[in-house]
Amino acid sequence: MSDSQNHKALAPRRHDEILRRLAADGSVGITELAAFFDVSRETIRRDMKHLAERGQLDLVHGGATLFEATEPALTLRSQENAGGKAAIGRAAAALVEDGMVVFLDSGTTTLAVAHALAGKQNLTICTTSLTIALHMCRQQHVRVHMLGGEIDPLEEAAVGIDALDAVGRFRIDIAFLGGGALSPDGEITDFTRNGAEQRSRMAATAARAYFVLDSSKFGRLTPLRIQRFELAAGVIVDAPPPAAMVEALERKGPKVIVGE
């Protein structure tokens, strides 16, 4: 049997294993499957494309998933891993100095950062989040700029072209950004094009930018890569990610900071 015929004969076995792992874990990554089967990443991509065309999985950045690539509403996410997000918030707040201009992205982890900023003096807060703006405007010695745009009722935040334009009007000392996932190959990805673009712009324009990702985001696969995430100074987490993930991320630039 030729190498080509042998490759085709083994394909159904790979397909079965890919589907088995999806059923067990909810997502699979191209890199880990290529290593497991000792084949090229391109071979795994072809396998996944074949299964996607049959409606058996959804392709996402870096792999495939069974779940729909949409993020739960803010009210649901606010109940998840509150302790871990509070630890991230404390670590983030320790990086903020009095008098800074701070961008706070929308999301429940950045809301934890907002709560941890209590006691800081003379901050200027820029945010797209209604929840964060409302909380911070009630604090003493804080100025708040709500960045405008159409309001996403699930995210409770401004989105769209107007919000993207507003991001560029401010000189930001430090930015804390959300994200959909930290992929197995050390990339920060997102659920929506608008979210990915806004986070990309802020990572590139803030004097220092940090992504804040709790451990539920480790190894997940979401559809869109956040361009220029490599320009961020770091990623603040509540628990150490797997060593291979940390190594892959830090090779790209951002350092991992574990909150306590």
XYZ file of N, CA, C and O in Angstrom, residues 21 31 51 61-62 80-81 89 148-149 171 178 181 188 195-196 222 251:
72
model
N -12.850 12.890 21.299
C -12.305 13.935 22.164
C -13.254 15.131 22.265
O -13.371 15.744 23.339
N -2.744 21.570 17.224
C -1.379 21.237 17.638
C -1.333 19.931 18.420
O -0.504 19.058 18.153
N -14.855 16.988 8.566
C -15.890 16.778 9.583
C -16.826 17.982 9.682
O -18.030 17.826 9.923
N -10.590 29.187 15.645
C -9.169 29.463 15.538
C -8.378 28.430 16.341
O -8.562 28.277 17.541
N -7.510 27.711 15.672
C -6.635 26.758 16.353
C -7.207 25.385 16.581
O -6.555 24.530 17.179
N -19.701 33.281 37.875
C -18.677 32.256 37.694
C -17.331 32.702 38.272
O -16.856 33.787 37.989
N -16.720 31.861 39.092
C -15.351 32.049 39.587
C -15.121 33.438 40.169
O -14.127 34.110 39.846
N -8.340 40.962 39.981
C -8.584 42.380 40.214
C -7.543 42.998 41.131
O -7.039 44.096 40.859
N -18.867 56.043 23.850
C -20.198 55.831 23.290
C -20.259 54.837 22.146
O -19.252 54.407 21.592
N -21.482 54.504 21.791
C -21.766 53.568 20.718
C -23.081 52.870 20.991
O -23.759 53.136 21.987
N -5.382 59.249 25.647
C -4.034 58.794 25.960
C -4.147 57.900 27.188
O -4.433 58.354 28.280
N -10.331 42.290 28.360
C -10.862 40.935 28.434
C -10.474 40.142 27.202
O -9.715 40.586 26.344
N -10.573 33.641 25.192
C -9.843 32.415 25.501
C -8.347 32.641 25.415
O -7.867 33.540 24.727
N -4.359 34.710 22.317
C -5.564 35.242 22.959
C -6.586 35.482 21.865
O -6.318 36.187 20.886
N -15.275 42.910 19.291
C -14.484 42.771 20.509
C -13.013 42.570 20.208
O -12.139 43.161 20.857
N -12.712 41.724 19.223
C -11.322 41.467 18.861
C -10.639 42.727 18.348
O -9.479 43.012 18.680
N -12.052 29.939 20.604
C -13.058 30.869 20.104
C -12.647 31.315 18.700
O -11.498 31.150 18.304
N 6.682 33.264 24.710
C 7.519 33.359 23.511
C 7.023 34.477 22.589
O 7.789 35.095 21.863
